[in-house]
C-alpha positions as a Markdown table, in Angstrom:
| # | Residue | x | y | z |
|---|---|---|---|---|
| 1 | Met | 109.6 | 97.7 | 113.3 |
| 2 | Phe | 107.1 | 98.6 | 110.6 |
| 3 | Arg | 108.5 | 100.3 | 107.5 |
| 4 | Leu | 106.0 | 102.4 | 105.4 |
| 5 | Ala | 107.1 | 103.7 | 102.0 |
| 6 | His | 105.4 | 106.9 | 100.7 |
| 7 | Leu | 105.2 | 107.7 | 97.0 |
| 8 | Ser | 103.1 | 110.4 | 95.3 |
| 9 | Asp | 102.3 | 112.3 | 92.1 |
| 10 | Ile | 103.3 | 109.5 | 89.7 |
| 11 | His | 102.0 | 111.2 | 86.6 |
| 12 | Leu | 102.5 | 108.1 | 84.4 |
| 13 | Gly | 103.8 | 109.0 | 81.0 |
| 14 | Pro | 103.9 | 109.3 | 78.1 |
| 15 | Leu | 100.4 | 110.5 | 77.3 |
| 16 | Pro | 98.5 | 108.1 | 75.0 |
| 17 | Glu | 96.9 | 109.4 | 71.8 |
| 18 | Leu | 93.8 | 111.3 | 72.6 |
| 19 | Ser | 90.7 | 111.8 | 70.4 |
| 20 | Tyr | 89.4 | 115.2 | 69.6 |
| 21 | Arg | 86.4 | 114.4 | 71.8 |
| 22 | Glu | 88.6 | 113.7 | 74.7 |
| 23 | Leu | 90.5 | 117.0 | 74.2 |
| 24 | Ala | 87.2 | 119.0 | 73.9 |
| 25 | Ser | 87.3 | 119.7 | 77.7 |
| 26 | Lys | 89.6 | 120.8 | 80.4 |
| 27 | Arg | 92.0 | 118.2 | 79.1 |
| 28 | Ile | 93.2 | 120.6 | 76.3 |
| 29 | Thr | 94.9 | 122.8 | 78.9 |
| 30 | Gly | 96.5 | 119.9 | 80.6 |
| 31 | Tyr | 97.6 | 118.5 | 77.2 |
| 32 | Ile | 99.3 | 121.7 | 76.3 |
| 33 | Asn | 101.0 | 121.8 | 79.8 |
| 34 | Trp | 102.3 | 118.3 | 79.3 |
| 35 | Gln | 103.7 | 119.0 | 75.9 |
| 36 | Arg | 105.3 | 122.3 | 77.0 |
| 37 | Asn | 106.6 | 121.4 | 80.4 |
| 38 | Arg | 105.9 | 118.0 | 82.0 |
| 39 | Lys | 106.9 | 115.9 | 79.0 |
| 40 | Arg | 110.5 | 117.0 | 79.5 |
| 41 | Ala | 110.5 | 116.7 | 83.2 |
| 42 | Met | 108.5 | 113.6 | 83.9 |
| 43 | Phe | 109.2 | 111.1 | 81.1 |
| 44 | Gly | 112.0 | 108.6 | 81.0 |
| 45 | Asp | 113.3 | 106.0 | 83.4 |
| 46 | Thr | 113.2 | 108.1 | 86.6 |
| 47 | Leu | 110.1 | 106.4 | 88.0 |
| 48 | Leu | 111.4 | 102.9 | 87.1 |
| 49 | Arg | 114.6 | 103.5 | 88.9 |
| 50 | Leu | 112.9 | 105.0 | 92.0 |
| 51 | Val | 110.5 | 102.1 | 92.3 |
| 52 | Ala | 113.2 | 99.5 | 91.9 |
| 53 | Asp | 115.2 | 101.2 | 94.6 |
| 54 | Met | 112.2 | 101.3 | 96.9 |
| 55 | Lys | 111.4 | 97.6 | 96.4 |
| 56 | Ala | 115.1 | 96.8 | 97.2 |
| 57 | His | 114.5 | 98.3 | 100.7 |
| 58 | Arg | 111.6 | 96.0 | 101.3 |
| 59 | Pro | 109.0 | 98.2 | 103.0 |
| 60 | Asn | 106.1 | 96.4 | 104.8 |
| 61 | His | 103.6 | 98.6 | 103.0 |
| 62 | Val | 103.4 | 101.3 | 100.3 |
| 63 | Ala | 101.2 | 104.4 | 100.5 |
| 64 | Val | 100.5 | 106.3 | 97.2 |
| 65 | Thr | 98.9 | 109.7 | 97.8 |
| 66 | Gly | 97.4 | 110.4 | 94.4 |
| 67 | Asp | 97.9 | 111.8 | 90.9 |
| 68 | Leu | 98.7 | 108.5 | 89.2 |
| 69 | Val | 97.8 | 109.9 | 85.8 |
| 70 | Asn | 97.8 | 113.2 | 84.0 |
| 71 | Leu | 94.6 | 113.9 | 82.1 |
| 72 | Ala | 92.6 | 110.9 | 83.4 |
| 73 | Ser | 91.8 | 109.4 | 80.0 |
| 74 | Lys | 90.5 | 105.8 | 79.8 |
| 75 | Gln | 93.8 | 104.5 | 78.5 |
| 76 | Glu | 95.8 | 106.3 | 81.3 |
| 77 | Ile | 93.6 | 104.9 | 84.0 |
| 78 | Ile | 93.9 | 101.4 | 82.7 |
| 79 | Gly | 97.6 | 101.9 | 82.4 |
| 80 | Ala | 97.8 | 103.0 | 86.0 |
| 81 | Arg | 96.1 | 99.8 | 87.1 |
| 82 | Leu | 98.8 | 97.8 | 85.3 |
| 83 | Trp | 101.4 | 99.9 | 87.0 |
| 84 | Leu | 99.9 | 99.3 | 90.4 |
| 85 | Glu | 99.8 | 95.6 | 89.7 |
| 86 | Asp | 103.5 | 95.8 | 89.1 |
| 87 | Leu | 104.1 | 97.9 | 92.2 |
| 88 | Gly | 102.6 | 95.3 | 94.5 |
| 89 | Lys | 99.6 | 93.3 | 95.6 |
| 90 | Pro | 96.6 | 95.2 | 96.7 |
| 91 | Asp | 97.0 | 94.2 | 100.4 |
| 92 | Gly | 100.5 | 95.7 | 100.3 |
| 93 | Val | 99.7 | 99.0 | 98.5 |
| 94 | Ser | 97.2 | 101.6 | 99.6 |
| 95 | Val | 96.1 | 104.3 | 97.1 |
| 96 | Ile | 94.1 | 107.5 | 97.3 |
| 97 | Pro | 93.1 | 109.6 | 94.3 |
| 98 | Gly | 94.4 | 113.1 | 93.4 |
| 99 | Asn | 93.1 | 115.9 | 91.4 |
| 100 | His | 94.6 | 114.7 | 88.1 |
| 101 | Asp | 92.8 | 111.4 | 88.7 |
| 102 | Ala | 89.6 | 113.3 | 88.7 |
| 103 | Tyr | 90.6 | 115.7 | 85.9 |
| 104 | Val | 87.2 | 115.8 | 84.2 |
| 105 | Pro | 83.7 | 114.7 | 85.3 |
| 106 | Gly | 83.3 | 110.9 | 85.2 |
| 107 | Ala | 87.0 | 110.1 | 85.3 |
| 108 | Leu | 87.1 | 109.5 | 89.1 |
| 109 | Lys | 84.4 | 106.8 | 88.8 |
| 110 | Arg | 86.5 | 105.0 | 86.2 |
| 111 | Ala | 89.5 | 105.2 | 88.5 |
| 112 | Tyr | 87.5 | 103.8 | 91.4 |
| 113 | Arg | 86.5 | 100.8 | 89.2 |
| 114 | Glu | 90.0 | 100.1 | 87.9 |
| 115 | Trp | 91.9 | 100.7 | 91.1 |
| 116 | His | 89.4 | 99.6 | 93.7 |
| 117 | Pro | 91.4 | 96.7 | 95.1 |
| 118 | Tyr | 94.0 | 99.3 | 96.2 |
| 119 | Met | 91.4 | 101.7 | 97.6 |
| 120 | Met | 89.4 | 99.2 | 99.6 |
| 121 | Gly | 89.3 | 99.0 | 103.4 |
| 122 | Asp | 89.4 | 95.9 | 105.4 |
| 123 | His | 85.6 | 95.9 | 105.5 |
| 124 | Gly | 85.6 | 94.8 | 101.8 |
| 125 | Leu | 83.5 | 97.6 | 100.4 |
| 126 | Gly | 84.4 | 98.7 | 96.9 |
| 127 | Ala | 86.0 | 102.1 | 96.3 |
| 128 | Glu | 83.4 | 104.9 | 95.8 |
| 129 | Ala | 83.3 | 108.5 | 97.0 |
| 130 | Lys | 80.9 | 107.6 | 99.7 |
| 131 | His | 83.2 | 104.8 | 101.0 |
| 132 | Phe | 86.0 | 107.2 | 101.8 |
| 133 | Pro | 87.7 | 107.2 | 104.1 |
| 134 | Tyr | 88.8 | 103.6 | 104.3 |
| 135 | Leu | 90.7 | 101.8 | 107.0 |
| 136 | Arg | 93.4 | 99.2 | 106.6 |
| 137 | Val | 95.2 | 97.6 | 109.5 |
| 138 | Arg | 98.7 | 96.3 | 108.8 |
| 139 | Gly | 100.6 | 95.1 | 111.9 |
| 140 | Gln | 100.5 | 97.8 | 114.5 |
| 141 | Val | 99.7 | 100.5 | 111.9 |
| 142 | Ala | 96.2 | 101.8 | 110.9 |
| 143 | Ile | 96.2 | 103.3 | 107.4 |
| 144 | Ile | 93.3 | 105.7 | 106.8 |
| 145 | Gly | 92.8 | 106.7 | 103.2 |
| 146 | Thr | 90.8 | 109.9 | 102.5 |
| 147 | Ser | 89.8 | 111.5 | 99.2 |
| 148 | Ser | 90.2 | 115.2 | 98.3 |
| 149 | Ala | 89.9 | 114.6 | 94.6 |
| 150 | Glu | 87.2 | 116.3 | 92.5 |
| 151 | Ala | 86.8 | 117.6 | 89.0 |
| 152 | Thr | 87.4 | 121.3 | 88.7 |
| 153 | Ala | 87.2 | 124.1 | 86.2 |
| 154 | Pro | 90.2 | 124.8 | 83.8 |
| 155 | Phe | 93.2 | 126.3 | 85.6 |
| 156 | Phe | 92.0 | 125.1 | 89.0 |
| 157 | Ala | 93.4 | 122.1 | 90.9 |
| 158 | Thr | 91.6 | 122.4 | 94.2 |
| 159 | Gly | 90.4 | 119.6 | 96.4 |
| 160 | Ser | 87.8 | 119.3 | 99.1 |
| 161 | Phe | 87.4 | 117.7 | 102.4 |
| 162 | Lys | 83.8 | 118.0 | 103.5 |
| 163 | Arg | 82.0 | 117.6 | 106.8 |
| 164 | Gly | 80.7 | 114.1 | 106.2 |
| 165 | Gln | 84.1 | 112.7 | 105.4 |
| 166 | Ala | 85.5 | 114.5 | 108.4 |
| 167 | Leu | 83.0 | 112.8 | 110.7 |
| 168 | Arg | 83.8 | 109.4 | 109.2 |
| 169 | Thr | 87.5 | 110.0 | 109.4 |
| 170 | Ala | 87.2 | 110.9 | 113.1 |
| 171 | Arg | 85.3 | 107.7 | 113.8 |
| 172 | Leu | 88.0 | 105.6 | 112.2 |
| 173 | Leu | 90.7 | 107.5 | 114.1 |
| 174 | Glu | 88.9 | 106.9 | 117.3 |
| 175 | Glu | 88.5 | 103.2 | 116.5 |
| 176 | Ala | 92.2 | 102.8 | 115.7 |
| 177 | Lys | 93.2 | 104.6 | 118.8 |
| 178 | Ala | 91.1 | 102.3 | 120.9 |
| 179 | Arg | 92.9 | 99.4 | 119.3 |
| 180 | Gly | 96.3 | 100.8 | 120.2 |
| 181 | Leu | 97.4 | 101.4 | 116.6 |
| 182 | Phe | 99.8 | 104.0 | 115.1 |
| 183 | Arg | 97.5 | 106.0 | 112.9 |
| 184 | Val | 98.5 | 107.2 | 109.4 |
| 185 | Val | 96.1 | 109.5 | 107.4 |
| 186 | Met | 96.5 | 109.8 | 103.7 |
| 187 | Ile | 95.2 | 112.9 | 101.8 |
| 188 | His | 96.3 | 114.2 | 98.4 |
| 189 | His | 96.1 | 118.0 | 99.0 |
| 190 | Pro | 98.1 | 119.4 | 101.9 |
| 191 | Pro | 95.7 | 120.2 | 104.8 |
| 192 | Ile | 97.7 | 123.3 | 105.7 |
| 193 | Ser | 96.9 | 127.0 | 105.0 |
| 194 | Gly | 99.3 | 128.5 | 102.4 |
| 195 | Ala | 100.9 | 125.1 | 101.5 |
| 196 | Ala | 99.5 | 125.3 | 98.0 |
| 197 | Ala | 98.5 | 128.2 | 95.7 |
| 198 | Trp | 95.0 | 129.5 | 96.1 |
| 199 | Ser | 93.9 | 127.8 | 92.9 |
| 200 | Lys | 95.3 | 124.5 | 94.1 |
| 201 | Arg | 94.3 | 124.7 | 97.8 |
| 202 | Leu | 92.3 | 122.2 | 99.9 |
| 203 | Ile | 88.8 | 123.5 | 100.5 |
| 204 | Gly | 87.6 | 122.3 | 103.9 |
| 205 | Lys | 91.0 | 122.1 | 105.5 |
| 206 | Gln | 89.4 | 123.5 | 108.7 |
| 207 | Phe | 87.4 | 120.2 | 109.0 |
| 208 | Phe | 90.6 | 118.2 | 108.6 |
| 209 | Ser | 92.4 | 120.3 | 111.2 |
| 210 | Lys | 89.5 | 119.9 | 113.7 |
| 211 | Val | 89.5 | 116.2 | 113.3 |
| 212 | Ile | 93.2 | 116.0 | 114.1 |
| 213 | His | 92.8 | 118.5 | 117.0 |
| 214 | Asp | 89.9 | 116.5 | 118.5 |
| 215 | Val | 91.0 | 112.9 | 117.8 |
| 216 | Gly | 94.6 | 113.0 | 116.9 |
| 217 | Ala | 96.8 | 110.9 | 114.6 |
| 218 | Glu | 100.5 | 110.0 | 114.5 |
| 219 | Leu | 101.3 | 110.9 | 110.9 |
| 220 | Val | 99.6 | 112.6 | 107.9 |
| 221 | Leu | 100.9 | 112.0 | 104.4 |
| 222 | His | 100.1 | 114.1 | 101.3 |
| 223 | Gly | 101.3 | 114.9 | 97.8 |
| 224 | His | 100.1 | 117.5 | 95.3 |
| 225 | Thr | 102.8 | 120.2 | 95.7 |
| 226 | His | 105.7 | 118.1 | 94.4 |
| 227 | Leu | 107.8 | 119.3 | 97.3 |
| 228 | Asp | 109.5 | 117.7 | 100.3 |
| 229 | Thr | 107.7 | 119.5 | 103.1 |
| 230 | Leu | 107.1 | 119.1 | 106.8 |
| 231 | Tyr | 104.3 | 120.8 | 108.6 |
| 232 | Trp | 102.7 | 120.2 | 111.9 |
| 233 | Leu | 99.1 | 120.1 | 113.1 |
| 234 | Thr | 98.1 | 120.2 | 116.8 |
| 235 | Gly | 96.4 | 117.2 | 118.2 |
| 236 | Pro | 94.8 | 116.5 | 121.6 |
| 237 | Asp | 96.7 | 117.8 | 124.6 |
| 238 | Gly | 99.0 | 119.9 | 122.3 |
| 239 | Val | 100.7 | 116.9 | 120.8 |
| 240 | Lys | 102.1 | 117.8 | 117.4 |
| 241 | Val | 101.2 | 115.6 | 114.4 |
| 242 | Pro | 103.7 | 115.7 | 111.4 |
| 243 | Val | 102.2 | 116.4 | 108.0 |
| 244 | Val | 104.7 | 115.2 | 105.4 |
| 245 | Gly | 104.8 | 115.8 | 101.6 |
| 246 | Val | 107.1 | 114.2 | 99.0 |
| 247 | Pro | 108.3 | 115.3 | 95.6 |
| 248 | Ser | 106.8 | 113.7 | 92.5 |
| 249 | Ala | 108.1 | 110.1 | 91.9 |
| 250 | Ser | 108.6 | 110.9 | 88.2 |
| 251 | Gln | 110.4 | 114.3 | 88.5 |
| 252 | Ser | 113.7 | 114.2 | 86.6 |
| 253 | Ala | 116.7 | 116.2 | 87.8 |
| 254 | Gly | 117.3 | 119.7 | 86.6 |
| 255 | Ser | 113.9 | 121.2 | 87.2 |
| 256 | Ser | 112.7 | 123.9 | 89.6 |
| 257 | Lys | 111.1 | 121.1 | 91.7 |
| 258 | Pro | 113.1 | 118.6 | 93.7 |
| 259 | Pro | 113.9 | 115.4 | 91.8 |
| 260 | Ser | 112.1 | 112.1 | 92.3 |
| 261 | Arg | 112.0 | 110.8 | 95.9 |
| 262 | Tyr | 110.1 | 108.5 | 98.2 |
| 263 | Asn | 109.8 | 108.6 | 102.0 |
| 264 | Leu | 110.6 | 105.5 | 104.1 |
| 265 | Phe | 109.1 | 105.7 | 107.6 |
| 266 | Glu | 110.2 | 103.5 | 110.4 |
| 267 | Ile | 107.5 | 103.0 | 113.1 |
| 268 | Glu | 108.3 | 101.5 | 116.4 |
| 269 | Gly | 107.0 | 101.5 | 120.0 |
| 270 | Glu | 103.6 | 101.4 | 121.6 |
| 271 | Pro | 100.7 | 103.8 | 122.3 |
| 272 | Gly | 102.0 | 106.9 | 124.1 |
| 273 | His | 105.6 | 105.9 | 123.3 |
| 274 | Trp | 105.8 | 105.8 | 119.5 |
| 275 | Ser | 109.0 | 106.4 | 117.6 |
| 276 | Leu | 108.8 | 107.7 | 114.0 |
| 277 | Thr | 111.8 | 108.1 | 111.8 |
| 278 | Gln | 111.6 | 109.5 | 108.3 |
| 279 | Arg | 114.2 | 108.6 | 105.7 |
| 280 | Glu | 114.1 | 110.3 | 102.3 |
| 281 | Arg | 115.7 | 108.5 | 99.4 |
| 282 | Gly | 115.7 | 109.8 | 95.9 |
| 283 | Leu | 117.5 | 111.0 | 92.8 |
| 284 | Lys | 120.6 | 113.1 | 93.2 |
| 285 | Leu | 120.5 | 116.6 | 92.0 |
| 286 | Asp | 122.7 | 115.8 | 89.1 |
| 287 | Gly | 120.6 | 112.8 | 88.2 |
| 288 | Ser | 123.6 | 110.4 | 88.5 |
| 289 | Gly | 121.9 | 107.9 | 90.9 |
| 290 | Ile | 119.7 | 107.4 | 93.9 |
| 291 | Asp | 120.9 | 108.1 | 97.4 |
| 292 | Trp | 119.8 | 109.0 | 101.0 |
| 293 | Ile | 118.6 | 112.6 | 101.0 |
| 294 | Arg | 117.6 | 113.2 | 104.6 |
| 295 | Glu | 117.1 | 111.1 | 107.8 |
| 296 | Arg | 115.3 | 112.5 | 110.8 |
| 297 | Gln | 113.2 | 111.6 | 113.7 |
| 298 | Leu | 109.9 | 113.3 | 114.0 |
| 299 | Leu | 109.0 | 114.0 | 117.6 |
| 300 | Ala | 105.6 | 114.7 | 119.3 |
| 301 | Asp | 106.8 | 118.1 | 120.5 |
| 302 | Gly | 106.9 | 119.4 | 116.9 |
| 303 | Thr | 110.6 | 119.1 | 116.3 |
| 304 | Ala | 112.7 | 117.0 | 113.9 |
| 305 | Val | 116.1 | 115.8 | 114.9 |
| 306 | Asp | 118.8 | 114.1 | 112.8 |
| 307 | Ala | 118.4 | 110.3 | 113.0 |
| 308 | Arg | 121.1 | 107.8 | 113.3 |
| 309 | Pro | 121.8 | 106.3 | 109.8 |
| 310 | Arg | 120.5 | 102.9 | 109.2 |
| 311 | Glu | 123.3 | 100.3 | 109.2 |
| 312 | Asp | 123.0 | 99.8 | 105.5 |
| 313 | Ala | 122.4 | 103.5 | 104.7 |
| 314 | Lys | 125.9 | 104.6 | 104.3 |
| 315 | Leu | 127.6 | 101.5 | 102.8 |
| 316 | Pro | 130.4 | 102.4 | 100.3 |
| 317 | Gly | 129.4 | 101.6 | 96.8 |
| 318 | Asp | 125.7 | 102.1 | 97.4 |
| 319 | Val | 124.3 | 102.0 | 93.9 |
| 320 | Asp | 120.9 | 102.4 | 92.2 |
| 321 | Pro | 119.6 | 98.8 | 91.9 |
| 322 | Ala | 117.9 | 99.6 | 88.6 |
| 323 | Leu | 121.3 | 100.4 | 87.1 |
| 324 | Gly | 122.8 | 97.1 | 88.3 |
C-alpha cells in the first residue's frame, strides 16, 4: 500500500516587515487582507500541530498543492524553503505553486529558484514555467505536478492552464499509464466550473478536462478554495476521476472555512483494479485537538462509500502528537 498525504494553502505566517517599495504594488491589498482577516485565522500553532500529526502517520510521500506564502516577498519565499526542508527531503515532498506564490511579477521566478528541488521531475530539470508539468515516480504511483500560478491584477486570484501545458500533461499521463502506474495530477486551482468565484477561477479548465477525458488519471488534487470538496471528471470509457480539495493547513477553528486538515490517500491494487481510500484528518471544530474527520473509498463509478476505519484510527486516547 502506498500512502500519499495532501496538504495545501500553507500561507506561512506571520508576515515579515515589508518595505514601502514592496507594498507599492498589489501587495498592499493583500497586506490589508492579512491584517484584517487572515492574521487572526492563520497564525499560531495550527500548522505545526497538523504537520506533526501528519508525520506521525508516516506517509510514503507528501503532495503540497500551492500557496505556501501570502504576498510572495523575498523573505517569505526563503522562509517557505526552510519550512519545506523541515517538512521533508525533496524526494519525499512534491510541490506546485499557487496564485499567492506568484502574487506579483517576478515572485514566481524567485520561488522556482528557492523551491526547485521540490518542484523537479525525475528527469532532473530545474523548476521553471516551461518545465511544468513534471513527473515523479514513487513506487507504483506517478505524481504529475502542473502549474496554474500566474501574477494577476489586484482583486483577482485567477490561474491558467494553457494548451501547451495540456499537451505536455497528456504525454506524461500516457507514459505513466503505459508503465502501469497509478496517476496523480496536482494543480492549485480546481479544474471544475463553478468551484471557485469568477475572479478566482481557472482559465483554461476546458483544456484540463479534455486531457482527463482523453487520457485519464486516477486522482486529481487541488487547493485554492480552502474547502474539503470532492468533484468528478470523466475519463476514457466513462470512468470517473476524483478531484479532491483540502482546507488550508493553517486555518484555525472558529472561522467560516473548515479548520486545518490534510488528506491521507491509501493506494492499492494494479492497473484496472486500483483501490483508493481517502482519510481526512484535521483540527476539531472546537480546536481542542486533531482527529479523523472523514474516511471514504472513492470508486471509479463516481461514488464515495464509507471506508472501514484503519486499525489505529479509532484507538481510545488518540491524541495530537504535537501536544504530547
